[in-house]
Amino acid sequence: MVSSTATSARCACGPSKASQHSISQVRKIGSHPPTGTPLRIRHTLRSTNPKDDDKPTEDLGLGLKSVWVGAEILGNVVGAAKGNQPSTSTSVRQQGLSREQAIESIRKDYDVSYFVSGQGDLSAYDPDCRFADPFASFRGTERFQRNVGNLGGMLQDVQLDISEFSETADGNLKTKWRFSAILDLPWKPRLAAAGGTMHILDPNTNLVVEHIESWDVKPGAVVKTLLKPSAKIPTSNWDVLFNSIHDGDLSGIWLASSSNVIKLTGAVVVLSFVLKLVTGNGLDAWPVAAAGFVAGLITEVLKISGVAQGGESN
């Protein structure tokens, strides 16, 4: 997956207790491209227009594009905090492989769930390969491995099933897959999608020069699933809050967040009071903060008394 997220479409599979990676129903790859296919036709599949490099496979709005950018930034921050080092296994430009070597290398990358874990060595890829999915498009295997590696470090209970691994009539390679995992966020959302990947091979080097993902559902639907906790029964205030956000339940959102509103607005009120004593001027926002504090306090009292329900006091 190009997006770090992302992530994020791939039809939900049931939660698994341990990571599973399998290749099933695999069709055998021929040792050579189909005869009669003109080399020049195969070669034109590679994008030669620089403007295409930053075009995702679908036309998204600014909001969804921002989600991808935010996911990449978050992944880089998390990766840096964990001391992740970008892979350099493909930093030296390949001179080319035999077709058999390229196919076998790609298969090994799938065996380790490369587009989830970032662990594949991508030795069958041109270092300047273009990676595209519904969220984004860019060039470079190092950036791709960094993105998926950072995302992989935030995933639990990963399940990846490959249902097709076959050669196309024009000598390229296509796969079909189904992916599911739990994202390591406080509300534990499930990241899931089903789709496929087209690997465009250079006919002269047999290296992958384009890696194009397509998903079976709209990117917006994937993002929406990230707001829904994977637990069927809420076990924390985070679960209650994000279930309410997912369902558009404004009262549920307030009930789940009122305790934190008290903490935040209370701090603003105290700070304003201190500044008033020291400088003679408080914060301009203190009336709003005071109103929020009172509203949150009333809500918590109602929750304790059982009149209102929807969030845990913490």
PDB file of C-alpha atoms in Angstrom:
ATOM      1  CA  MET A   1       0.000   0.000   0.000  1.00  0.00           C
ATOM      2  CA  VAL A   2       1.342   3.338  -0.931  1.00  0.00           C
ATOM      3  CA  SER A   3      -0.549   5.277   1.699  1.00  0.00           C
ATOM      4  CA  SER A   4       0.526   4.876   5.168  1.00  0.00           C
ATOM      5  CA  THR A   5      -1.918   4.729   5.921  1.00  0.00           C
ATOM      6  CA  ALA A   6      -3.907   4.619   5.132  1.00  0.00           C
ATOM      7  CA  THR A   7      -4.811   2.925   4.831  1.00  0.00           C
ATOM      8  CA  SER A   8      -6.640   1.567   4.722  1.00  0.00           C
ATOM      9  CA  ALA A   9     -10.998  -0.428   1.365  1.00  0.00           C
ATOM     10  CA  ARG A  10      -9.581  -3.796   1.494  1.00  0.00           C
ATOM     11  CA  CYS A  11     -12.779  -5.849   2.496  1.00  0.00           C
ATOM     12  CA  ALA A  12     -12.750  -6.549   6.212  1.00  0.00           C
ATOM     13  CA  CYS A  13     -11.631  -9.992   7.186  1.00  0.00           C
ATOM     14  CA  GLY A  14     -12.440 -11.339  10.625  1.00  0.00           C
ATOM     15  CA  PRO A  15      -9.947 -10.497  13.343  1.00  0.00           C
ATOM     16  CA  SER A  16      -7.144 -12.969  13.654  1.00  0.00           C
ATOM     17  CA  LYS A  17      -5.307 -13.853  16.815  1.00  0.00           C
ATOM     18  CA  ALA A  18      -1.957 -13.862  15.128  1.00  0.00           C
ATOM     19  CA  SER A  19      -0.481 -12.410  11.985  1.00  0.00           C
ATOM     20  CA  GLN A  20      -1.217 -14.482   8.936  1.00  0.00           C
ATOM     21  CA  HIS A  21       0.319 -14.142   5.484  1.00  0.00           C
ATOM     22  CA  SER A  22      -0.777 -16.546   2.781  1.00  0.00           C
ATOM     23  CA  ILE A  23      -0.748 -16.911  -0.978  1.00  0.00           C
ATOM     24  CA  SER A  24      -3.679 -18.983  -2.183  1.00  0.00           C
ATOM     25  CA  GLN A  25      -5.147 -20.008  -5.516  1.00  0.00           C
ATOM     26  CA  VAL A  26      -1.934 -18.903  -7.239  1.00  0.00           C
ATOM     27  CA  ARG A  27      -1.758 -19.337 -10.977  1.00  0.00           C
ATOM     28  CA  LYS A  28       1.593 -20.431 -12.346  1.00  0.00           C
ATOM     29  CA  ILE A  29       3.650 -17.749 -14.067  1.00  0.00           C
ATOM     30  CA  GLY A  30       5.112 -18.551 -17.473  1.00  0.00           C
ATOM     31  CA  SER A  31       8.862 -18.342 -17.832  1.00  0.00           C
ATOM     32  CA  HIS A  32       8.573 -16.024 -20.829  1.00  0.00           C
ATOM     33  CA  PRO A  33       6.151 -13.344 -22.005  1.00  0.00           C
ATOM     34  CA  PRO A  34       3.476 -14.428 -24.474  1.00  0.00           C
ATOM     35  CA  THR A  35       4.739 -14.714 -28.018  1.00  0.00           C
ATOM     36  CA  GLY A  36       3.493 -12.322 -30.637  1.00  0.00           C
ATOM     37  CA  THR A  37       3.324  -9.360 -28.259  1.00  0.00           C
ATOM     38  CA  PRO A  38       5.296  -6.491 -29.830  1.00  0.00           C
ATOM     39  CA  LEU A  39       7.962  -5.183 -27.476  1.00  0.00           C
ATOM     40  CA  ARG A  40       7.100  -1.576 -28.254  1.00  0.00           C
ATOM     41  CA  ILE A  41       3.480  -2.107 -27.144  1.00  0.00           C
ATOM     42  CA  ARG A  42       4.541  -3.509 -23.794  1.00  0.00           C
ATOM     43  CA  HIS A  43       6.985  -0.696 -23.279  1.00  0.00           C
ATOM     44  CA  THR A  44       4.346   2.015 -23.771  1.00  0.00           C
ATOM     45  CA  LEU A  45       2.611   0.868 -20.591  1.00  0.00           C
ATOM     46  CA  ARG A  46       5.216   2.762 -18.609  1.00  0.00           C
ATOM     47  CA  SER A  47       4.254   6.334 -17.837  1.00  0.00           C
ATOM     48  CA  THR A  48       6.567   8.812 -19.548  1.00  0.00           C
ATOM     49  CA  ASN A  49       4.685  11.956 -18.583  1.00  0.00           C
ATOM     50  CA  PRO A  50       6.247  13.570 -15.467  1.00  0.00           C
ATOM     51  CA  LYS A  51       2.859  15.115 -14.646  1.00  0.00           C
ATOM     52  CA  ASP A  52       1.455  11.616 -14.096  1.00  0.00           C
ATOM     53  CA  ASP A  53       3.899  10.931 -11.259  1.00  0.00           C
ATOM     54  CA  ASP A  54       1.846  12.781  -8.653  1.00  0.00           C
ATOM     55  CA  LYS A  55      -1.582  11.643  -9.856  1.00  0.00           C
ATOM     56  CA  PRO A  56      -3.320   8.996  -7.727  1.00  0.00           C
ATOM     57  CA  THR A  57      -5.410   6.339  -9.445  1.00  0.00           C
ATOM     58  CA  GLU A  58      -8.579   8.215  -8.432  1.00  0.00           C
ATOM     59  CA  ASP A  59      -9.459  11.911  -8.370  1.00  0.00           C
ATOM     60  CA  LEU A  60      -9.811  12.741  -4.683  1.00  0.00           C
ATOM     61  CA  GLY A  61     -10.921  15.892  -2.936  1.00  0.00           C
ATOM     62  CA  LEU A  62      -8.657  18.019  -0.789  1.00  0.00           C
ATOM     63  CA  GLY A  63      -9.928  16.364   2.390  1.00  0.00           C
ATOM     64  CA  LEU A  64      -8.893  12.836   1.424  1.00  0.00           C
ATOM     65  CA  LYS A  65      -5.575  14.041   0.045  1.00  0.00           C
ATOM     66  CA  SER A  66      -4.948  15.728   3.386  1.00  0.00           C
ATOM     67  CA  VAL A  67      -5.622  12.422   5.133  1.00  0.00           C
ATOM     68  CA  TRP A  68      -2.842  10.780   3.123  1.00  0.00           C
ATOM     69  CA  VAL A  69      -0.394  13.620   3.762  1.00  0.00           C
ATOM     70  CA  GLY A  70      -1.221  13.525   7.464  1.00  0.00           C
ATOM     71  CA  ALA A  71      -0.786   9.747   7.574  1.00  0.00           C
ATOM     72  CA  GLU A  72       2.640   9.976   5.944  1.00  0.00           C
ATOM     73  CA  ILE A  73       3.749  12.694   8.371  1.00  0.00           C
ATOM     74  CA  LEU A  74       2.433  10.714  11.347  1.00  0.00           C
ATOM     75  CA  GLY A  75       4.204   7.601  10.102  1.00  0.00           C
ATOM     76  CA  ASN A  76       7.490   9.477   9.739  1.00  0.00           C
ATOM     77  CA  VAL A  77       7.174  10.891  13.249  1.00  0.00           C
ATOM     78  CA  VAL A  78       6.373   7.480  14.732  1.00  0.00           C
ATOM     79  CA  GLY A  79       9.153   5.858  12.717  1.00  0.00           C
ATOM     80  CA  ALA A  80      11.683   8.448  13.874  1.00  0.00           C
ATOM     81  CA  ALA A  81      10.581   8.010  17.488  1.00  0.00           C
ATOM     82  CA  LYS A  82      11.104   4.251  17.194  1.00  0.00           C
ATOM     83  CA  GLY A  83      14.458   4.720  15.502  1.00  0.00           C
ATOM     84  CA  ASN A  84      13.377   3.088  12.235  1.00  0.00           C
ATOM     85  CA  GLN A  85      16.008   3.286   9.534  1.00  0.00           C
ATOM     86  CA  PRO A  86      14.957   3.436   5.876  1.00  0.00           C
ATOM     87  CA  SER A  87      15.886   0.393   3.832  1.00  0.00           C
ATOM     88  CA  THR A  88      18.767   0.821   1.416  1.00  0.00           C
ATOM     89  CA  SER A  89      18.508  -2.586  -0.244  1.00  0.00           C
ATOM     90  CA  THR A  90      17.366  -1.074  -3.550  1.00  0.00           C
ATOM     91  CA  SER A  91      19.354   2.154  -3.404  1.00  0.00           C
ATOM     92  CA  VAL A  92      21.849   0.797  -5.948  1.00  0.00           C
ATOM     93  CA  ARG A  93      20.250   0.778  -9.390  1.00  0.00           C
ATOM     94  CA  GLN A  94      19.689  -2.721 -10.711  1.00  0.00           C
ATOM     95  CA  GLN A  95      21.203  -3.602 -14.086  1.00  0.00           C
ATOM     96  CA  GLY A  96      18.392  -6.020 -14.783  1.00  0.00           C
ATOM     97  CA  LEU A  97      17.208  -9.523 -13.977  1.00  0.00           C
ATOM     98  CA  SER A  98      16.027 -12.492 -15.927  1.00  0.00           C
ATOM     99  CA  ARG A  99      12.259 -12.764 -16.061  1.00  0.00           C
ATOM    100  CA  GLU A 100      12.331 -15.831 -13.824  1.00  0.00           C
ATOM    101  CA  GLN A 101      14.431 -13.972 -11.225  1.00  0.00           C
ATOM    102  CA  ALA A 102      12.109 -10.965 -11.279  1.00  0.00           C
ATOM    103  CA  ILE A 103       8.947 -13.042 -10.829  1.00  0.00           C
ATOM    104  CA  GLU A 104      10.488 -15.066  -8.017  1.00  0.00           C
ATOM    105  CA  SER A 105      11.670 -11.910  -6.240  1.00  0.00           C
ATOM    106  CA  ILE A 106       8.202 -10.348  -6.445  1.00  0.00           C
ATOM    107  CA  ARG A 107       6.676 -13.548  -5.093  1.00  0.00           C
ATOM    108  CA  LYS A 108       9.074 -13.485  -2.125  1.00  0.00           C
ATOM    109  CA  ASP A 109       8.087  -9.880  -1.418  1.00  0.00           C
ATOM    110  CA  TYR A 110       4.447 -10.975  -1.197  1.00  0.00           C
ATOM    111  CA  ASP A 111       5.428 -13.834   1.116  1.00  0.00           C
ATOM    112  CA  VAL A 112       6.543 -11.256   3.700  1.00  0.00           C
ATOM    113  CA  SER A 113       3.599  -8.899   3.013  1.00  0.00           C
ATOM    114  CA  TYR A 114       5.896  -6.219   1.636  1.00  0.00           C
ATOM    115  CA  PHE A 115       3.235  -3.537   1.135  1.00  0.00           C
ATOM    116  CA  VAL A 116       2.130  -3.921   4.747  1.00  0.00           C
ATOM    117  CA  SER A 117       5.364  -4.590   6.607  1.00  0.00           C
ATOM    118  CA  GLY A 118       7.925  -2.923   4.352  1.00  0.00           C
ATOM    119  CA  GLN A 119      10.144  -5.977   4.860  1.00  0.00           C
ATOM    120  CA  GLY A 120      10.519  -7.054   1.236  1.00  0.00           C
ATOM    121  CA  ASP A 121      13.838  -6.198  -0.404  1.00  0.00           C
ATOM    122  CA  LEU A 122      12.141  -5.045  -3.652  1.00  0.00           C
ATOM    123  CA  SER A 123      15.155  -6.260  -5.617  1.00  0.00           C
ATOM    124  CA  ALA A 124      12.982  -6.637  -8.723  1.00  0.00           C
ATOM    125  CA  TYR A 125      12.034  -2.937  -8.662  1.00  0.00           C
ATOM    126  CA  ASP A 126      13.685  -0.055 -10.422  1.00  0.00           C
ATOM    127  CA  PRO A 127      14.753   2.367  -7.642  1.00  0.00           C
ATOM    128  CA  ASP A 128      12.832   5.096  -9.485  1.00  0.00           C
ATOM    129  CA  CYS A 129       9.663   2.968  -9.701  1.00  0.00           C
ATOM    130  CA  ARG A 130       6.363   4.852  -9.649  1.00  0.00           C
ATOM    131  CA  PHE A 131       3.982   3.812  -6.858  1.00  0.00           C
ATOM    132  CA  ALA A 132       0.330   4.810  -7.185  1.00  0.00           C
ATOM    133  CA  ASP A 133      -2.888   4.034  -5.330  1.00  0.00           C
ATOM    134  CA  PRO A 134      -6.235   5.852  -4.910  1.00  0.00           C
ATOM    135  CA  PHE A 135      -4.653   8.269  -2.408  1.00  0.00           C
ATOM    136  CA  ALA A 136      -1.302   9.233  -3.890  1.00  0.00           C
ATOM    137  CA  SER A 137       1.405   8.704  -6.473  1.00  0.00           C
ATOM    138  CA  PHE A 138       5.150   9.172  -6.174  1.00  0.00           C
ATOM    139  CA  ARG A 139       8.461   7.720  -7.315  1.00  0.00           C
ATOM    140  CA  GLY A 140      11.145   5.904  -5.358  1.00  0.00           C
ATOM    141  CA  THR A 141      11.378   2.544  -3.608  1.00  0.00           C
ATOM    142  CA  GLU A 142      13.001   4.072  -0.525  1.00  0.00           C
ATOM    143  CA  ARG A 143      10.031   6.349   0.128  1.00  0.00           C
ATOM    144  CA  PHE A 144       7.627   3.459  -0.442  1.00  0.00           C
ATOM    145  CA  GLN A 145       9.486   1.179   1.980  1.00  0.00           C
ATOM    146  CA  ARG A 146       9.701   3.945   4.571  1.00  0.00           C
ATOM    147  CA  ASN A 147       5.958   4.626   4.354  1.00  0.00           C
ATOM    148  CA  VAL A 148       4.802   1.014   4.554  1.00  0.00           C
ATOM    149  CA  GLY A 149       7.436   0.208   7.172  1.00  0.00           C
ATOM    150  CA  ASN A 150       6.204   3.020   9.408  1.00  0.00           C
ATOM    151  CA  LEU A 151       2.600   1.920   8.907  1.00  0.00           C
ATOM    152  CA  GLY A 152       3.497  -1.721   9.514  1.00  0.00           C
ATOM    153  CA  GLY A 153       4.890  -0.811  12.913  1.00  0.00           C
ATOM    154  CA  MET A 154       1.422   0.422  13.904  1.00  0.00           C
ATOM    155  CA  LEU A 155      -0.509  -2.680  12.787  1.00  0.00           C
ATOM    156  CA  GLN A 156      -1.665  -5.678  14.801  1.00  0.00           C
ATOM    157  CA  ASP A 157      -3.399  -8.933  13.814  1.00  0.00           C
ATOM    158  CA  VAL A 158      -2.394  -8.568  10.188  1.00  0.00           C
ATOM    159  CA  GLN A 159      -4.065 -10.833   7.651  1.00  0.00           C
ATOM    160  CA  LEU A 160      -3.121 -10.732   3.974  1.00  0.00           C
ATOM    161  CA  ASP A 161      -4.532 -13.224   1.461  1.00  0.00           C
ATOM    162  CA  ILE A 162      -3.405 -13.310  -2.164  1.00  0.00           C
ATOM    163  CA  SER A 163      -6.046 -14.778  -4.474  1.00  0.00           C
ATOM    164  CA  GLU A 164      -4.315 -14.158  -7.804  1.00  0.00           C
ATOM    165  CA  PHE A 165      -0.698 -13.905  -8.946  1.00  0.00           C
ATOM    166  CA  SER A 166      -0.605 -14.061 -12.738  1.00  0.00           C
ATOM    167  CA  GLU A 167       0.979 -12.759 -15.915  1.00  0.00           C
ATOM    168  CA  THR A 168      -1.040 -10.508 -18.193  1.00  0.00           C
ATOM    169  CA  ALA A 169      -1.238 -10.785 -21.965  1.00  0.00           C
ATOM    170  CA  ASP A 170       1.142  -7.840 -22.347  1.00  0.00           C
ATOM    171  CA  GLY A 171       3.822  -9.391 -20.162  1.00  0.00           C
ATOM    172  CA  ASN A 172       3.186  -7.615 -16.879  1.00  0.00           C
ATOM    173  CA  LEU A 173       2.160  -9.075 -13.524  1.00  0.00           C
ATOM    174  CA  LYS A 174      -1.100  -8.583 -11.665  1.00  0.00           C
ATOM    175  CA  THR A 175      -2.241  -9.693  -8.243  1.00  0.00           C
ATOM    176  CA  LYS A 176      -5.473  -9.703  -6.287  1.00  0.00           C
ATOM    177  CA  TRP A 177      -5.421  -9.452  -2.509  1.00  0.00           C
ATOM    178  CA  ARG A 178      -7.472  -8.964   0.623  1.00  0.00           C
ATOM    179  CA  PHE A 179      -6.035  -7.224   3.652  1.00  0.00           C
ATOM    180  CA  SER A 180      -7.122  -6.634   7.236  1.00  0.00           C
ATOM    181  CA  ALA A 181      -5.378  -5.373  10.378  1.00  0.00           C
ATOM    182  CA  ILE A 182      -5.968  -3.493  13.621  1.00  0.00           C
ATOM    183  CA  LEU A 183      -4.389  -0.049  13.743  1.00  0.00           C
ATOM    184  CA  ASP A 184      -2.567   0.619  17.006  1.00  0.00           C
ATOM    185  CA  LEU A 185      -4.521   3.720  18.031  1.00  0.00           C
ATOM    186  CA  PRO A 186      -6.408   4.194  21.312  1.00  0.00           C
ATOM    187  CA  TRP A 187      -9.753   3.153  19.759  1.00  0.00           C
ATOM    188  CA  LYS A 188      -8.205   0.232  17.762  1.00  0.00           C
ATOM    189  CA  PRO A 189      -9.878   0.762  14.366  1.00  0.00           C
ATOM    190  CA  ARG A 190      -9.778  -1.959  11.725  1.00  0.00           C
ATOM    191  CA  LEU A 191      -7.942  -1.091   8.519  1.00  0.00           C
ATOM    192  CA  ALA A 192      -9.275  -3.319   5.739  1.00  0.00           C
ATOM    193  CA  ALA A 193      -9.514  -3.399   1.968  1.00  0.00           C
ATOM    194  CA  ALA A 194      -9.621  -5.654  -1.064  1.00  0.00           C
ATOM    195  CA  GLY A 195      -8.114  -4.837  -4.415  1.00  0.00           C
ATOM    196  CA  GLY A 196      -5.274  -5.588  -6.754  1.00  0.00           C
ATOM    197  CA  THR A 197      -1.851  -4.460  -7.881  1.00  0.00           C
ATOM    198  CA  MET A 198      -0.513  -4.184 -11.414  1.00  0.00           C
ATOM    199  CA  HIS A 199       3.255  -4.547 -11.681  1.00  0.00           C
ATOM    200  CA  ILE A 200       4.488  -2.951 -14.917  1.00  0.00           C
ATOM    201  CA  LEU A 201       7.791  -4.525 -15.971  1.00  0.00           C
ATOM    202  CA  ASP A 202      10.390  -2.906 -18.188  1.00  0.00           C
ATOM    203  CA  PRO A 203      10.862  -5.352 -21.104  1.00  0.00           C
ATOM    204  CA  ASN A 204      14.600  -4.677 -21.277  1.00  0.00           C
ATOM    205  CA  THR A 205      15.501  -5.066 -17.588  1.00  0.00           C
ATOM    206  CA  ASN A 206      12.479  -7.035 -16.281  1.00  0.00           C
ATOM    207  CA  LEU A 207      12.400  -4.606 -13.354  1.00  0.00           C
ATOM    208  CA  VAL A 208       9.124  -3.194 -12.028  1.00  0.00           C
ATOM    209  CA  VAL A 209       8.841   0.420 -13.172  1.00  0.00           C
ATOM    210  CA  GLU A 210       5.242   1.026 -12.061  1.00  0.00           C
ATOM    211  CA  HIS A 211       3.343  -0.400  -9.084  1.00  0.00           C
ATOM    212  CA  ILE A 212      -0.326   0.553  -9.423  1.00  0.00           C
ATOM    213  CA  GLU A 213      -2.903  -0.356  -6.784  1.00  0.00           C
ATOM    214  CA  SER A 214      -6.661  -0.398  -7.295  1.00  0.00           C
ATOM    215  CA  TRP A 215      -9.236  -0.884  -4.545  1.00  0.00           C
ATOM    216  CA  ASP A 216     -12.686  -2.417  -4.683  1.00  0.00           C
ATOM    217  CA  VAL A 217     -14.255   0.357  -2.571  1.00  0.00           C
ATOM    218  CA  LYS A 218     -13.977   4.130  -2.467  1.00  0.00           C
ATOM    219  CA  PRO A 219     -11.143   5.699  -0.427  1.00  0.00           C
ATOM    220  CA  GLY A 220     -13.676   7.713   1.573  1.00  0.00           C
ATOM    221  CA  ALA A 221     -15.235   4.498   2.849  1.00  0.00           C
ATOM    222  CA  VAL A 222     -11.817   3.332   4.041  1.00  0.00           C
ATOM    223  CA  VAL A 223     -11.222   6.558   5.938  1.00  0.00           C
ATOM    224  CA  LYS A 224     -14.648   6.289   7.555  1.00  0.00           C
ATOM    225  CA  THR A 225     -13.848   2.805   8.880  1.00  0.00           C
ATOM    226  CA  LEU A 226     -10.858   4.302  10.702  1.00  0.00           C
ATOM    227  CA  LEU A 227     -13.303   6.214  12.900  1.00  0.00           C
ATOM    228  CA  LYS A 228     -15.019   3.029  14.063  1.00  0.00           C
ATOM    229  CA  PRO A 229     -13.457   0.939  16.853  1.00  0.00           C
ATOM    230  CA  SER A 230     -12.949  -2.724  16.016  1.00  0.00           C
ATOM    231  CA  ALA A 231     -14.484  -3.839  19.332  1.00  0.00           C
ATOM    232  CA  LYS A 232     -18.172  -4.692  18.939  1.00  0.00           C
ATOM    233  CA  ILE A 233     -18.793  -3.768  22.577  1.00  0.00           C
ATOM    234  CA  PRO A 234     -17.136  -0.497  23.724  1.00  0.00           C
ATOM    235  CA  THR A 235     -14.502  -1.124  26.365  1.00  0.00           C
ATOM    236  CA  SER A 236     -13.141   2.404  26.784  1.00  0.00           C
ATOM    237  CA  ASN A 237     -14.109   6.026  26.482  1.00  0.00           C
ATOM    238  CA  TRP A 238     -12.166   6.135  23.211  1.00  0.00           C
ATOM    239  CA  ASP A 239     -14.445   3.428  21.809  1.00  0.00           C
ATOM    240  CA  VAL A 240     -17.548   5.356  22.826  1.00  0.00           C
ATOM    241  CA  LEU A 241     -16.217   8.618  21.399  1.00  0.00           C
ATOM    242  CA  PHE A 242     -15.213   7.252  18.003  1.00  0.00           C
ATOM    243  CA  ASN A 243     -18.338   5.137  17.651  1.00  0.00           C
ATOM    244  CA  SER A 244     -20.283   8.364  18.145  1.00  0.00           C
ATOM    245  CA  ILE A 245     -18.119  10.235  15.629  1.00  0.00           C
ATOM    246  CA  HIS A 246     -18.542   7.427  13.101  1.00  0.00           C
ATOM    247  CA  ASP A 247     -22.329   7.439  13.565  1.00  0.00           C
ATOM    248  CA  GLY A 248     -22.632  11.235  13.633  1.00  0.00           C
ATOM    249  CA  ASP A 249     -24.121  11.118  17.152  1.00  0.00           C
ATOM    250  CA  LEU A 250     -23.480  14.617  18.532  1.00  0.00           C
ATOM    251  CA  SER A 251     -24.907  13.884  21.980  1.00  0.00           C
ATOM    252  CA  GLY A 252     -22.761  10.760  22.186  1.00  0.00           C
ATOM    253  CA  ILE A 253     -19.687  12.766  21.228  1.00  0.00           C
ATOM    254  CA  TRP A 254     -20.408  15.271  23.997  1.00  0.00           C
ATOM    255  CA  LEU A 255     -21.093  12.613  26.617  1.00  0.00           C
ATOM    256  CA  ALA A 256     -17.880  10.784  25.735  1.00  0.00           C
ATOM    257  CA  SER A 257     -15.731  13.914  25.769  1.00  0.00           C
ATOM    258  CA  SER A 258     -17.238  15.915  28.646  1.00  0.00           C
ATOM    259  CA  SER A 259     -14.684  14.708  31.200  1.00  0.00           C
ATOM    260  CA  ASN A 260     -11.813  15.840  28.986  1.00  0.00           C
ATOM    261  CA  VAL A 261     -13.606  19.126  28.305  1.00  0.00           C
ATOM    262  CA  ILE A 262     -13.604  19.736  32.066  1.00  0.00           C
ATOM    263  CA  LYS A 263      -9.851  19.175  32.241  1.00  0.00           C
ATOM    264  CA  LEU A 264      -9.093  21.424  29.288  1.00  0.00           C
ATOM    265  CA  THR A 265     -11.431  24.278  30.125  1.00  0.00           C
ATOM    266  CA  GLY A 266     -10.564  24.057  33.813  1.00  0.00           C
ATOM    267  CA  ALA A 267      -6.897  24.572  32.962  1.00  0.00           C
ATOM    268  CA  VAL A 268      -7.785  27.619  30.852  1.00  0.00           C
ATOM    269  CA  VAL A 269      -9.896  29.114  33.655  1.00  0.00           C
ATOM    270  CA  VAL A 270      -7.119  28.600  36.227  1.00  0.00           C
ATOM    271  CA  LEU A 271      -4.498  30.072  33.890  1.00  0.00           C
ATOM    272  CA  SER A 272      -6.705  33.081  33.207  1.00  0.00           C
ATOM    273  CA  PHE A 273      -7.222  33.606  36.952  1.00  0.00           C
ATOM    274  CA  VAL A 274      -3.470  33.471  37.617  1.00  0.00           C
ATOM    275  CA  LEU A 275      -2.736  35.921  34.814  1.00  0.00           C
ATOM    276  CA  LYS A 276      -5.428  38.234  36.170  1.00  0.00           C
ATOM    277  CA  LEU A 277      -3.734  38.253  39.580  1.00  0.00           C
ATOM    278  CA  VAL A 278      -0.239  38.771  38.169  1.00  0.00           C
ATOM    279  CA  THR A 279      -0.826  41.161  35.274  1.00  0.00           C
ATOM    280  CA  GLY A 280      -4.311  42.483  35.870  1.00  0.00           C
ATOM    281  CA  ASN A 281      -5.538  40.975  32.582  1.00  0.00           C
ATOM    282  CA  GLY A 282      -6.977  37.507  32.140  1.00  0.00           C
ATOM    283  CA  LEU A 283      -7.428  35.499  28.954  1.00  0.00           C
ATOM    284  CA  ASP A 284     -10.062  36.743  26.509  1.00  0.00           C
ATOM    285  CA  ALA A 285     -11.338  33.191  26.095  1.00  0.00           C
ATOM    286  CA  TRP A 286     -12.014  32.598  29.772  1.00  0.00           C
ATOM    287  CA  PRO A 287     -15.825  33.180  29.581  1.00  0.00           C
ATOM    288  CA  VAL A 288     -16.122  30.469  26.897  1.00  0.00           C
ATOM    289  CA  ALA A 289     -13.845  28.180  28.887  1.00  0.00           C
ATOM    290  CA  ALA A 290     -15.870  28.785  32.039  1.00  0.00           C
ATOM    291  CA  ALA A 291     -19.100  27.946  30.197  1.00  0.00           C
ATOM    292  CA  GLY A 292     -17.546  24.752  28.856  1.00  0.00           C
ATOM    293  CA  PHE A 293     -16.312  23.821  32.326  1.00  0.00           C
ATOM    294  CA  VAL A 294     -19.766  24.280  33.859  1.00  0.00           C
ATOM    295  CA  ALA A 295     -21.468  22.352  31.033  1.00  0.00           C
ATOM    296  CA  GLY A 296     -18.983  19.510  31.350  1.00  0.00           C
ATOM    297  CA  LEU A 297     -19.364  19.414  35.125  1.00  0.00           C
ATOM    298  CA  ILE A 298     -23.160  19.245  34.878  1.00  0.00           C
ATOM    299  CA  THR A 299     -22.886  16.434  32.325  1.00  0.00           C
ATOM    300  CA  GLU A 300     -20.566  14.439  34.571  1.00  0.00           C
ATOM    301  CA  VAL A 301     -22.969  14.829  37.508  1.00  0.00           C
ATOM    302  CA  LEU A 302     -25.830  13.581  35.331  1.00  0.00           C
ATOM    303  CA  LYS A 303     -23.721  10.617  34.184  1.00  0.00           C
ATOM    304  CA  ILE A 304     -22.835   9.693  37.753  1.00  0.00           C
ATOM    305  CA  SER A 305     -26.478   9.913  38.783  1.00  0.00           C
ATOM    306  CA  GLY A 306     -27.468   7.702  35.850  1.00  0.00           C
ATOM    307  CA  VAL A 307     -29.573  10.339  34.123  1.00  0.00           C
ATOM    308  CA  ALA A 308     -27.155  10.567  31.179  1.00  0.00           C
ATOM    309  CA  GLN A 309     -25.115   7.770  29.638  1.00  0.00           C
ATOM    310  CA  GLY A 310     -22.556   7.685  26.872  1.00  0.00           C
ATOM    311  CA  GLY A 311     -19.071   7.984  28.280  1.00  0.00           C
ATOM    312  CA  GLU A 312     -16.871   6.989  31.146  1.00  0.00           C
ATOM    313  CA  SER A 313     -15.728   9.559  33.660  1.00  0.00           C
ATOM    314  CA  ASN A 314     -11.953   9.577  33.770  1.00  0.00           C
TER     315      ASN A 314
END
